[in-house]
């Protein structure tokens, strides 16, 4: 990357008191300039611990929204507001409210990959790092889980004493990862460990060594004695894994690309650093309601 541009980023970041938070699926050019890289849970936690007045969030909309909800008094800037998570948009809040009202003895658990409107009618949120721990912590036997059917099925297989009613949403990027592709790579590299995200299909999880959140994978790889890893999640995580473990080998799934994560580019971040726009704006009342399930989730912490 052009050294002048990096210097410009550093100068503006200091001048405007900005912290750049970025998700593990961001392009290498964004990972290289981030102050903090993480999964959804660690990014939400980090966002509540910064003194910076302005947060530039490099990721998709629900992540930037969660950052704003947790920091209503700060400027949260999302360099491309069209970077949306299609799975988050599969939940119709009115339909969810109907389901909730028709099952008064159930608690609603929403994956953090949801809109602020969905969070506002949920009892608690979760991420891929603590879904099982969150569901286990609840007193109700009946749970309404939105929106990822693969993550819901993964939680249900581990938490036998709860009955999950699961929304039929999927992440197109993870649903595209097929068992046959992983087995094909495994055949070529039989000693490689298979790590997959719990948003993958159940039959993909079945053939894996571990199902983990993205930071769960980052933490696992550091302590594993294995030398090679087949990474069943969005392929850009491999850039971070390789940077942090230069002696280890990572086999990505080439088709596993989230096009929305790729909408955030170096140029757009530079523009945002100059203008401190576009800002995430949400109605105050909505933020207050959506903050409750997010805070409850954060009190539970990581489970992986
Ligand atoms: P993580 O929280 O595990 O990083 O996952 C976020 C996500 O969007 C997965 O597709
Ligand atoms: Fe949403 Fe899937 Fe992209 Fe994650 S990878 S942001 S769940 S579309």
Tab-separated table of C-alpha atoms and ligand atoms in Angstrom:
chain	number	residue	atom	x	y	z
A	1	UNK	CA	0.000	0.000	0.000
A	2	UNK	CA	1.098	3.544	-0.766
A	3	UNK	CA	3.049	4.883	2.260
A	4	UNK	CA	1.713	8.441	1.721
A	5	UNK	CA	-1.871	7.201	2.030
A	6	UNK	CA	-1.090	5.338	5.237
A	7	UNK	CA	0.521	8.484	6.668
A	8	UNK	CA	-2.593	10.442	5.713
A	9	UNK	CA	-4.783	7.894	7.506
A	10	UNK	CA	-2.621	8.150	10.632
A	11	UNK	CA	-2.636	11.936	10.566
A	12	UNK	CA	-6.449	12.117	10.228
A	13	UNK	CA	-7.040	9.404	12.809
A	14	UNK	CA	-5.074	11.492	15.376
A	15	UNK	CA	-6.515	14.843	14.296
A	16	UNK	CA	-10.148	13.697	14.586
A	17	UNK	CA	-9.692	11.391	17.600
A	18	UNK	CA	-10.854	8.338	15.656
A	19	UNK	CA	-10.579	4.634	16.366
A	20	UNK	CA	-10.952	2.259	13.388
A	21	UNK	CA	-12.693	-1.003	14.286
A	22	UNK	CA	-12.779	-3.735	11.643
A	23	UNK	CA	-14.305	-7.170	11.334
A	24	UNK	CA	-12.122	-10.195	10.535
A	25	UNK	CA	-13.705	-10.478	7.039
A	26	UNK	CA	-12.529	-7.050	5.891
A	27	UNK	CA	-10.231	-6.663	2.889
A	28	UNK	CA	-6.482	-6.828	3.671
A	29	UNK	CA	-6.169	-3.076	2.945
A	30	UNK	CA	-8.641	-2.430	5.803
A	31	UNK	CA	-7.208	-5.032	8.188
A	32	UNK	CA	-3.829	-3.304	7.768
A	33	UNK	CA	-5.094	0.084	9.003
A	34	UNK	CA	-7.488	-1.093	11.733
A	35	UNK	CA	-6.775	-0.170	15.342
A	36	UNK	CA	-8.673	-3.262	16.400
A	37	UNK	CA	-9.724	-6.371	14.470
A	38	UNK	CA	-12.266	-8.796	15.834
A	39	UNK	CA	-15.405	-10.891	15.676
A	40	UNK	CA	-18.855	-9.466	16.395
A	41	UNK	CA	-18.611	-9.994	20.158
A	42	UNK	CA	-15.102	-8.634	20.684
A	43	UNK	CA	-15.875	-5.625	18.483
A	44	UNK	CA	-19.016	-4.827	20.516
A	45	UNK	CA	-17.002	-5.093	23.747
A	46	UNK	CA	-14.135	-2.997	22.365
A	47	UNK	CA	-16.603	-0.322	21.207
A	48	UNK	CA	-17.719	0.224	24.826
A	49	UNK	CA	-14.144	0.561	26.077
A	50	UNK	CA	-12.735	3.249	23.796
A	51	UNK	CA	-12.234	6.901	24.765
A	52	UNK	CA	-12.166	7.995	21.112
A	53	UNK	CA	-14.875	10.465	20.192
A	54	UNK	CA	-15.370	8.990	16.693
A	55	UNK	CA	-15.582	5.314	15.742
A	56	UNK	CA	-15.153	4.302	12.102
A	57	UNK	CA	-16.711	0.869	11.826
A	58	UNK	CA	-15.528	-1.330	8.953
A	59	UNK	CA	-17.977	-4.187	8.609
A	60	UNK	CA	-21.664	-4.637	7.804
A	61	UNK	CA	-24.647	-2.569	8.948
A	62	UNK	CA	-25.786	-4.562	11.987
A	63	UNK	CA	-22.291	-4.304	13.462
A	64	UNK	CA	-22.119	-0.532	12.960
A	65	UNK	CA	-25.663	-0.208	14.384
A	66	UNK	CA	-24.770	-2.268	17.468
A	67	UNK	CA	-21.755	-0.010	18.004
A	68	UNK	CA	-24.010	3.063	17.881
A	69	UNK	CA	-26.605	1.493	20.185
A	70	UNK	CA	-23.883	0.774	22.737
A	71	UNK	CA	-22.374	4.268	22.303
A	72	UNK	CA	-25.261	6.638	21.610
A	73	UNK	CA	-23.171	9.706	22.516
A	74	UNK	CA	-20.341	8.959	20.078
A	75	UNK	CA	-20.165	9.449	16.354
A	76	UNK	CA	-20.245	6.046	14.691
A	77	UNK	CA	-19.273	6.244	11.046
A	78	UNK	CA	-19.959	3.436	8.572
A	79	UNK	CA	-17.915	4.099	5.391
A	80	UNK	CA	-20.539	2.459	3.129
A	81	UNK	CA	-24.093	2.299	4.415
A	82	UNK	CA	-24.935	-0.136	1.607
A	83	UNK	CA	-22.761	-2.808	3.226
A	84	UNK	CA	-25.682	-4.805	4.610
A	85	UNK	CA	-25.959	-8.328	5.994
A	86	UNK	CA	-28.660	-10.058	3.895
A	87	UNK	CA	-29.378	-12.561	6.662
A	88	UNK	CA	-30.206	-9.774	9.150
A	89	UNK	CA	-32.861	-8.541	6.718
A	90	UNK	CA	-34.663	-11.919	6.591
A	91	UNK	CA	-36.501	-11.156	9.844
A	92	UNK	CA	-39.757	-9.245	9.549
A	93	UNK	CA	-40.161	-7.643	13.019
A	94	UNK	CA	-43.987	-7.698	12.775
A	95	UNK	CA	-43.982	-11.429	12.049
A	96	UNK	CA	-41.553	-11.995	14.911
A	97	UNK	CA	-43.742	-9.985	17.266
A	98	UNK	CA	-46.765	-12.096	16.239
A	99	UNK	CA	-44.796	-15.283	16.940
A	100	UNK	CA	-43.616	-13.903	20.287
A	101	UNK	CA	-47.147	-12.934	21.336
A	102	UNK	CA	-48.520	-16.328	20.327
A	103	UNK	CA	-45.870	-18.110	22.479
A	104	UNK	CA	-45.804	-16.072	25.722
A	105	UNK	CA	-43.755	-18.729	27.575
A	106	UNK	CA	-40.878	-18.482	25.059
A	107	UNK	CA	-37.891	-16.144	25.196
A	108	UNK	CA	-36.618	-14.545	21.978
A	109	UNK	CA	-32.898	-14.932	21.282
A	110	UNK	CA	-31.659	-12.895	18.358
A	111	UNK	CA	-28.295	-13.424	16.766
A	112	UNK	CA	-26.429	-10.112	16.690
A	113	UNK	CA	-26.828	-10.347	12.871
A	114	UNK	CA	-30.240	-8.638	13.094
A	115	UNK	CA	-31.606	-5.127	12.638
A	116	UNK	CA	-32.108	-2.764	15.589
A	117	UNK	CA	-35.907	-3.286	15.196
A	118	UNK	CA	-35.506	-7.033	15.686
A	119	UNK	CA	-33.207	-6.553	18.677
A	120	UNK	CA	-35.752	-4.189	20.240
A	121	UNK	CA	-38.291	-7.041	20.504
A	122	UNK	CA	-35.772	-9.666	21.646
A	123	UNK	CA	-35.074	-10.796	25.210
A	124	UNK	CA	-31.374	-11.343	24.631
A	125	UNK	CA	-28.841	-11.308	21.775
A	126	UNK	CA	-26.018	-13.724	21.082
A	127	UNK	CA	-23.103	-14.089	18.697
A	128	UNK	CA	-21.452	-17.176	17.259
A	129	UNK	CA	-19.010	-16.969	20.207
A	130	UNK	CA	-21.656	-17.395	22.900
A	131	UNK	CA	-24.926	-18.681	21.346
A	132	UNK	CA	-24.890	-21.900	23.331
A	133	UNK	CA	-23.943	-20.155	26.604
A	134	UNK	CA	-26.700	-17.558	26.121
A	135	UNK	CA	-29.402	-20.174	25.467
A	136	UNK	CA	-28.200	-22.282	28.439
A	137	UNK	CA	-28.455	-19.214	30.694
A	138	UNK	CA	-32.192	-18.738	30.074
A	139	UNK	CA	-34.910	-19.972	32.425
A	140	UNK	CA	-37.532	-20.720	29.728
A	141	UNK	CA	-37.654	-24.108	28.068
A	142	UNK	CA	-39.050	-22.623	24.857
A	143	UNK	CA	-36.816	-20.378	22.785
A	144	UNK	CA	-37.550	-18.472	19.584
A	145	UNK	CA	-34.238	-18.170	17.750
A	146	UNK	CA	-33.697	-15.725	14.858
A	147	UNK	CA	-32.534	-15.571	12.079
A	148	UNK	CA	-29.894	-18.223	11.263
A	149	UNK	CA	-31.251	-21.760	10.953
A	150	UNK	CA	-27.765	-23.288	10.842
A	151	UNK	CA	-26.579	-21.566	14.031
A	152	UNK	CA	-29.940	-22.404	15.636
A	153	UNK	CA	-29.552	-26.096	14.727
A	154	UNK	CA	-25.968	-26.049	16.039
A	155	UNK	CA	-27.145	-24.656	19.396
A	156	UNK	CA	-30.066	-27.098	19.558
A	157	UNK	CA	-27.776	-30.108	19.082
A	158	UNK	CA	-25.790	-29.041	22.173
A	159	UNK	CA	-28.607	-27.797	24.392
A	160	UNK	CA	-30.975	-30.728	24.714
A	161	UNK	CA	-33.239	-29.391	27.477
A	162	UNK	CA	-34.515	-26.431	25.398
A	163	UNK	CA	-36.964	-26.406	22.505
A	164	UNK	CA	-35.861	-23.979	19.811
A	165	UNK	CA	-38.273	-22.591	17.237
A	166	UNK	CA	-35.849	-21.488	14.561
A	167	UNK	CA	-36.324	-18.763	11.925
A	168	UNK	CA	-35.514	-20.080	8.416
A	169	UNK	CA	-32.763	-17.544	7.538
A	170	UNK	CA	-29.285	-18.441	6.293
A	171	UNK	CA	-26.056	-16.641	5.497
A	172	UNK	CA	-25.589	-17.048	1.718
A	173	UNK	CA	-21.789	-17.035	2.122
A	174	UNK	CA	-21.665	-19.863	4.671
A	175	UNK	CA	-24.530	-21.840	3.165
A	176	UNK	CA	-22.494	-21.986	-0.056
A	177	UNK	CA	-19.712	-23.955	1.683
A	178	UNK	CA	-20.236	-27.634	0.787
A	179	UNK	CA	-19.046	-30.751	2.544
A	180	UNK	CA	-17.627	-32.127	-0.747
A	181	UNK	CA	-15.333	-29.097	-1.138
A	182	UNK	CA	-13.959	-29.471	2.388
A	183	UNK	CA	-13.411	-33.221	1.878
A	184	UNK	CA	-11.644	-32.513	-1.416
A	185	UNK	CA	-9.158	-30.197	0.356
A	186	UNK	CA	-8.804	-32.656	3.252
A	187	UNK	CA	-7.853	-35.402	0.798
A	188	UNK	CA	-4.965	-33.266	-0.456
A	189	UNK	CA	-3.922	-32.192	3.077
A	190	UNK	CA	-4.928	-35.038	5.394
A	191	UNK	CA	-3.132	-33.592	8.445
A	192	UNK	CA	-4.959	-30.259	8.264
A	193	UNK	CA	-7.534	-29.555	10.963
A	194	UNK	CA	-11.010	-28.516	9.805
A	195	UNK	CA	-12.387	-25.371	11.491
A	196	UNK	CA	-15.818	-24.146	10.426
A	197	UNK	CA	-18.193	-21.374	11.442
A	198	UNK	CA	-21.498	-22.440	13.063
A	199	UNK	CA	-23.332	-20.609	10.248
A	200	UNK	CA	-22.321	-23.551	8.008
A	201	UNK	CA	-24.722	-26.359	7.063
A	202	UNK	CA	-25.083	-29.147	9.689
A	203	UNK	CA	-23.381	-31.697	7.380
A	204	UNK	CA	-20.371	-29.362	7.124
A	205	UNK	CA	-20.235	-29.008	10.916
A	206	UNK	CA	-20.435	-32.827	11.190
A	207	UNK	CA	-17.148	-33.322	9.309
A	208	UNK	CA	-15.288	-30.514	11.107
A	209	UNK	CA	-12.904	-30.772	14.036
A	210	UNK	CA	-14.325	-27.603	15.601
A	211	UNK	CA	-17.158	-25.130	14.935
A	212	UNK	CA	-16.011	-21.705	16.143
A	213	UNK	CA	-16.652	-17.980	15.812
A	214	UNK	CA	-14.010	-16.120	13.808
A	215	UNK	CA	-12.104	-15.038	16.929
A	216	UNK	CA	-12.602	-18.555	18.272
A	217	UNK	CA	-10.631	-19.713	15.206
A	218	UNK	CA	-7.973	-17.025	15.762
A	219	UNK	CA	-7.519	-18.165	19.376
A	220	UNK	CA	-7.607	-21.874	18.545
A	221	UNK	CA	-5.016	-21.720	15.749
A	222	UNK	CA	-2.513	-19.999	18.096
A	223	UNK	CA	-2.588	-22.826	20.602
A	224	UNK	CA	-2.974	-25.814	18.227
A	225	UNK	CA	0.022	-28.058	17.424
A	226	UNK	CA	-1.317	-28.611	13.894
A	227	UNK	CA	0.476	-26.980	10.996
A	228	UNK	CA	-2.374	-26.769	8.462
A	229	UNK	CA	-6.005	-25.637	8.784
A	230	UNK	CA	-8.968	-25.794	6.412
A	231	UNK	CA	-10.929	-22.630	7.182
A	232	UNK	CA	-14.683	-23.013	6.645
A	233	UNK	CA	-15.716	-19.382	6.820
A	234	UNK	CA	-15.356	-16.173	4.797
A	235	UNK	CA	-11.995	-16.431	3.099
A	236	UNK	CA	-10.492	-13.124	4.314
A	237	UNK	CA	-10.096	-14.477	7.836
A	238	UNK	CA	-7.108	-16.344	6.372
A	239	UNK	CA	-5.287	-13.027	5.852
A	240	UNK	CA	-5.372	-12.330	9.600
A	241	UNK	CA	-4.561	-15.960	10.446
A	242	UNK	CA	-1.505	-15.933	8.166
A	243	UNK	CA	-0.298	-12.565	9.517
A	244	UNK	CA	-0.478	-13.814	13.082
A	245	UNK	CA	0.826	-17.342	12.335
A	246	UNK	CA	3.315	-16.994	9.464
A	247	UNK	CA	4.636	-20.555	9.911
A	248	UNK	CA	1.224	-22.207	9.603
A	249	UNK	CA	-0.703	-22.979	6.413
A	250	UNK	CA	-4.324	-22.028	5.789
A	251	UNK	CA	-6.612	-23.483	3.142
A	252	UNK	CA	-9.542	-21.104	2.458
A	253	UNK	CA	-12.793	-21.994	0.714
A	254	UNK	CA	-12.371	-19.859	-2.389
A	255	UNK	CA	-16.114	-19.361	-2.981
A	256	UNK	CA	-16.741	-18.181	0.580
A	257	UNK	CA	-16.826	-14.438	-0.051
A	258	UNK	CA	-19.195	-11.972	1.618
A	259	UNK	CA	-19.680	-9.257	-1.045
A	260	UNK	CA	-21.065	-6.816	1.501
A	261	UNK	CA	-17.973	-6.977	3.684
A	262	UNK	CA	-15.960	-6.095	0.556
A	263	UNK	CA	-17.889	-2.860	-0.005
A	264	UNK	CA	-15.677	-1.126	2.564
A	265	UNK	CA	-12.545	0.002	0.720
A	266	UNK	CA	-9.444	1.983	1.644
A	267	UNK	CA	-10.732	4.961	-0.371
A	268	UNK	CA	-14.069	4.983	1.471
A	269	UNK	CA	-12.340	4.845	4.857
A	270	UNK	CA	-10.097	7.730	3.817
A	271	UNK	CA	-13.193	9.740	2.774
A	272	UNK	CA	-14.848	8.950	6.111
A	273	UNK	CA	-11.755	10.051	8.009
A	274	UNK	CA	-11.838	13.367	6.170
A	275	UNK	CA	-15.574	14.047	6.442
A	276	UNK	CA	-16.580	11.958	9.521
A	277	UNK	CA	-19.522	10.787	7.379
A	278	UNK	CA	-21.759	8.806	6.815
A	279	UNK	CA	-22.887	8.647	10.431
A	280	UNK	CA	-25.106	5.894	11.805
A	281	UNK	CA	-28.315	7.531	13.058
A	282	UNK	CA	-31.093	5.661	14.859
A	283	UNK	CA	-34.131	6.888	16.823
A	284	UNK	CA	-33.307	7.232	20.546
A	285	UNK	CA	-36.251	5.160	21.729
A	286	UNK	CA	-35.282	2.312	19.398
A	287	UNK	CA	-31.682	2.405	20.620
A	288	UNK	CA	-32.768	2.259	24.260
A	289	UNK	CA	-34.879	-0.842	23.591
A	290	UNK	CA	-32.231	-2.580	21.461
A	291	UNK	CA	-29.519	-1.900	24.041
A	292	UNK	CA	-31.183	-4.105	26.685
A	293	UNK	CA	-30.697	-7.517	24.927
A	294	UNK	CA	-27.230	-6.477	23.713
A	295	UNK	CA	-26.081	-5.585	27.248
A	296	UNK	CA	-27.520	-8.827	28.643
A	297	UNK	CA	-25.499	-10.757	26.071
A	298	UNK	CA	-22.324	-8.857	26.880
A	299	UNK	CA	-22.694	-9.646	30.580
A	300	UNK	CA	-22.577	-13.345	29.630
A	301	UNK	CA	-19.279	-12.980	27.717
A	302	UNK	CA	-17.545	-15.473	25.435
A	303	UNK	CA	-18.427	-19.134	25.393
A	304	UNK	CA	-15.817	-20.447	22.962
B	1	LIG	P1	-18.256	-13.707	13.917
B	1	LIG	O1	-18.950	-12.979	15.018
B	1	LIG	O2	-17.904	-15.124	14.267
B	1	LIG	O3	-17.068	-12.944	13.447
B	1	LIG	O4	-19.257	-13.836	12.704
B	1	LIG	C1	-19.841	-12.733	12.096
B	1	LIG	C2	-20.465	-13.054	10.840
B	1	LIG	O5	-21.078	-12.226	10.214
B	1	LIG	C3	-20.337	-14.389	10.346
B	1	LIG	O6	-20.808	-14.448	9.062
B	2	LIG	FE1	-23.964	-11.586	6.928
B	2	LIG	FE2	-22.986	-13.880	6.043
B	2	LIG	FE3	-21.795	-11.605	5.377
B	2	LIG	FE4	-21.663	-12.564	7.892
B	2	LIG	S1	-20.793	-13.471	6.045
B	2	LIG	S2	-22.069	-10.467	7.276
B	2	LIG	S3	-23.713	-13.434	8.102
B	2	LIG	S4	-23.862	-12.251	4.809
